[in-house]
XYZ file of C-alpha atoms in Angstrom:
281
model
C 7.732 35.772 -5.898
C 7.195 32.566 -3.522
C 9.333 29.637 -3.764
C 7.383 26.653 -4.539
C 9.640 24.338 -2.719
C 9.562 26.456 0.550
C 8.831 23.981 3.105
C 6.673 26.613 4.807
C 4.253 26.539 1.895
C 1.575 24.093 1.125
C 2.680 22.395 -1.963
C -0.960 21.673 -3.128
C -4.219 23.732 -2.829
C -6.769 22.808 -0.157
C -8.572 19.952 -1.295
C -12.235 18.544 -0.708
C -12.530 16.518 2.498
C -13.228 13.675 0.592
C -9.870 13.829 -1.154
C -8.111 14.333 2.171
C -4.733 12.477 1.716
C -4.524 11.841 5.709
C -8.034 10.144 5.815
C -8.018 6.515 6.586
C -10.335 3.926 4.208
C -12.169 1.010 5.638
C -12.126 -0.757 8.862
C -8.765 -2.053 10.343
C -8.583 -5.500 11.873
C -5.805 -7.292 13.917
C -4.641 -10.388 12.491
C -6.185 -12.354 15.322
C -9.578 -10.420 14.799
C -9.532 -11.494 11.181
C -9.205 -15.097 12.171
C -11.817 -14.840 14.852
C -14.328 -13.519 12.277
C -14.188 -16.764 10.571
C -14.267 -18.756 13.667
C -10.704 -19.686 13.295
C -7.845 -19.915 15.775
C -4.492 -19.560 13.722
C -2.582 -21.367 11.053
C -3.312 -20.429 7.469
C -6.640 -19.324 6.335
C -8.310 -16.738 3.799
C -11.205 -14.461 3.904
C -11.690 -14.635 0.047
C -15.102 -12.700 0.207
C -13.572 -9.369 1.655
C -10.011 -9.845 0.636
C -8.823 -10.003 4.250
C -6.001 -12.548 4.310
C -4.467 -14.568 7.324
C -0.671 -15.780 7.416
C 0.349 -18.839 5.347
C 0.912 -21.546 8.072
C 3.362 -21.532 10.712
C 2.373 -20.823 14.443
C -0.802 -18.622 15.186
C -0.686 -14.874 14.477
C 0.439 -12.743 17.574
C -2.003 -10.300 19.206
C -2.385 -6.700 18.092
C -1.151 -5.186 15.084
C -3.277 -3.735 12.693
C -4.679 -5.720 9.662
C -6.807 -4.600 6.616
C -9.356 -5.133 3.927
C -7.685 -6.456 1.281
C -4.028 -7.622 1.003
C -0.861 -8.746 2.576
C 2.728 -7.860 2.376
C 6.148 -8.959 3.313
C 9.418 -9.839 1.562
C 9.585 -12.134 -1.433
C 11.623 -14.532 0.965
C 8.212 -14.883 2.789
C 9.136 -13.057 5.744
C 7.840 -9.704 6.491
C 10.782 -7.174 6.394
C 8.885 -4.900 9.246
C 8.086 -7.481 11.572
C 9.625 -10.891 11.231
C 6.416 -12.491 10.488
C 5.844 -14.984 7.645
C 4.534 -13.613 4.426
C 1.037 -13.196 3.339
C -0.352 -11.678 6.523
C -2.991 -9.168 6.896
C -2.256 -5.576 5.951
C -4.018 -2.575 5.819
C -5.805 -0.858 2.860
C -5.022 2.742 2.967
C -6.261 6.075 1.273
C -5.681 6.297 -2.307
C -5.200 10.207 -1.917
C -5.919 13.000 -4.243
C -2.925 12.144 -6.352
C -3.832 9.106 -8.334
C -4.255 9.637 -12.341
C -6.029 6.749 -14.310
C -4.285 5.473 -17.012
C -0.714 5.887 -16.033
C 1.561 4.665 -18.817
C 2.658 1.084 -18.829
C 6.183 1.054 -17.910
C 8.848 -0.180 -15.587
C 11.287 2.774 -15.412
C 9.600 5.557 -14.004
C 12.119 8.251 -14.014
C 11.686 9.918 -17.394
C 8.794 12.531 -18.135
C 7.226 10.878 -21.271
C 6.138 14.368 -22.511
C 9.524 16.114 -22.091
C 11.982 13.270 -22.022
C 13.452 14.794 -18.896
C 14.664 12.364 -16.280
C 13.899 13.022 -12.530
C 16.873 13.251 -10.241
C 17.137 11.394 -7.019
C 18.711 8.409 -5.424
C 18.012 5.218 -7.565
C 15.243 2.894 -6.139
C 13.959 -0.233 -7.411
C 11.002 -1.717 -6.134
C 9.870 -5.015 -6.580
C 6.220 -6.555 -6.183
C 5.472 -10.301 -5.783
C 1.876 -10.882 -5.932
C 0.309 -14.116 -4.760
C -3.131 -15.791 -4.288
C -3.173 -17.055 -0.780
C -4.919 -20.227 0.254
C -4.980 -23.012 3.133
C -1.364 -24.540 2.507
C 0.249 -21.750 1.029
C 0.471 -18.852 -1.522
C 0.813 -19.338 -5.512
C 1.938 -16.719 -7.897
C -0.946 -14.673 -9.340
C 0.005 -13.372 -12.851
C -2.234 -10.570 -14.556
C -2.629 -8.092 -11.751
C -2.128 -4.567 -12.945
C 0.058 -2.594 -10.405
C -0.141 1.138 -10.571
C 2.629 2.939 -8.548
C 2.943 6.737 -7.993
C 4.784 9.094 -5.748
C 6.399 12.325 -5.294
C 9.626 13.580 -6.590
C 12.786 14.727 -4.484
C 11.178 18.014 -3.486
C 7.543 16.731 -2.696
C 6.063 17.308 -6.085
C 3.497 14.867 -7.933
C 3.204 15.073 -11.608
C 0.000 15.598 -13.374
C -1.834 17.325 -10.279
C -1.977 20.757 -8.838
C -0.491 22.428 -12.272
C 2.473 20.295 -12.329
C 2.606 19.046 -15.816
C 3.861 15.533 -17.068
C 3.692 11.843 -16.010
C 7.330 11.345 -14.033
C 7.202 8.966 -11.179
C 3.869 7.357 -12.552
C 3.778 4.148 -14.232
C 1.970 0.555 -14.039
C 2.753 -2.646 -15.024
C 0.664 -6.325 -15.340
C 2.463 -8.937 -13.389
C 4.264 -11.877 -14.990
C 3.400 -15.561 -14.797
C 5.593 -15.736 -11.724
C 3.189 -12.757 -10.197
C 6.321 -10.281 -10.323
C 6.649 -6.711 -11.627
C 9.663 -4.226 -11.058
C 9.643 -0.593 -11.131
C 12.820 1.530 -11.493
C 12.055 4.850 -9.658
C 13.817 7.025 -7.269
C 13.393 7.437 -3.547
C 10.625 9.592 -2.798
C 11.029 12.973 -1.128
C 8.531 14.515 1.436
C 5.969 17.213 1.465
C 4.121 18.991 4.326
C 2.250 16.826 6.798
C 3.370 13.353 5.360
C 5.961 10.906 6.104
C 8.035 9.615 3.007
C 5.809 7.166 1.273
C 4.853 5.438 -2.176
C 1.164 4.982 -3.283
C 0.338 1.811 -4.899
C -2.925 0.087 -6.431
C -3.351 -3.273 -7.247
C -6.232 -4.567 -9.869
C -6.420 -8.010 -10.761
C -7.653 -8.283 -14.679
C -9.694 -10.902 -16.143
C -9.092 -12.368 -19.732
C -10.552 -9.197 -21.613
C -8.283 -6.892 -19.519
C -11.174 -5.424 -16.981
C -10.501 -4.990 -13.601
C -12.486 -7.310 -11.327
C -11.296 -5.733 -8.028
C -8.941 -3.196 -6.358
C -6.858 -2.707 -3.305
C -5.179 0.231 -2.428
C -2.375 1.250 0.042
C 0.666 2.883 0.624
C 4.705 1.600 1.592
C 6.801 3.289 3.934
C 10.550 3.561 4.549
C 12.889 3.142 7.757
C 13.850 6.402 9.242
C 17.400 5.664 9.354
C 17.334 5.387 5.726
C 15.012 8.493 5.097
C 17.640 10.496 7.130
C 20.695 9.342 4.913
C 18.840 9.999 1.524
C 17.633 13.479 2.840
C 21.272 14.673 3.206
C 21.915 14.191 -0.562
C 21.049 16.659 -3.409
C 18.307 17.471 -4.534
C 16.483 16.212 -1.056
C 18.582 18.440 0.991
C 17.227 21.711 -0.665
C 14.123 21.018 1.474
C 15.778 20.100 4.688
C 14.751 17.918 7.461
C 11.174 16.098 6.840
C 8.413 17.703 8.971
C 6.768 14.493 9.660
C 8.444 11.301 10.835
C 6.645 7.893 10.590
C 5.434 7.888 13.865
C 3.957 11.140 13.791
C 2.002 10.485 10.389
C -1.708 9.945 10.631
C -1.920 7.175 8.103
C 1.241 5.321 9.235
C 0.090 5.314 12.918
C -3.022 3.172 11.534
C -1.042 -0.046 10.416
C 2.044 1.581 8.694
C 4.502 -0.310 10.407
C 3.077 -3.344 8.572
C 3.654 -1.693 5.212
C 7.262 -0.570 6.275
C 9.645 -1.723 3.506
C 12.841 -3.594 4.211
C 15.399 -1.638 2.330
C 18.961 -2.815 1.016
C 21.773 -0.775 -0.668
C 23.033 2.715 0.162
C 22.335 6.380 -0.952
C 25.100 6.461 -3.173
C 24.616 3.289 -5.459
C 20.734 3.288 -4.700
C 18.340 1.041 -2.739
C 15.982 -2.054 -3.598
C 12.945 -3.178 -1.943
C 10.587 -6.013 -2.252
C 7.011 -6.055 -1.406
C 5.052 -9.562 -1.138
C 1.502 -9.072 -1.767
C -1.192 -11.670 -1.078
C -4.324 -10.737 -2.898
C -7.469 -12.765 -2.684
C -9.724 -10.036 -4.585
C -11.129 -10.371 -7.944
């Protein structure tokens, strides 16, 4: 009988082309290109119609780097962990992938399967989101944003798809008046052909609870942290990941701007904050 966790075997059946997890979604723009699109030359600006965001004040953005259609990222302190730029700069939207499941449970702790009560094993990870509305002059907290988070377990398996039952490592929350939502989960593992990553979806809700827009992307981790985690059980059962960030087709299209700044260690666990400027809906 084949071992379902054998790294030589695909973990999921072949999927239709439109559901390919390695395909990009939308057109990517550099930060400078986004500003040029409006006839601007730097400083604080926002393209609210398309949801493309520019940095909040400070010096003009540097050339190069991929921007995106819909959101921004950084740390809650206002500085991007990946680039050292101010928070609320242009970030790329990325493919949803074939693993999203609508109606994920509303909860902050994703580790327990609500159907079986089993807690998924892995290095603890706390993931904090801070959502903002971006305008000239700065960012203000954005409440009422539904945040969905989903990712694979330590051995590369997603719940609720490809014959894997349950809802472990899936969940959603609505941001508070301060624009915040925090998830308790585990550090994700890897599966064939992809770098280690976490999927997220942001949907602003109106007064009746209906989504008025959508922004989907993925978060990545530093290779040094990935390496430290993969030496520990149960991750070590699969060995070294086959696809580092630099070789991941999605990461190469702007993933460096979605690279989390992670604090902690593989024994006590890690924490990361993602600061998202959201001007859709």
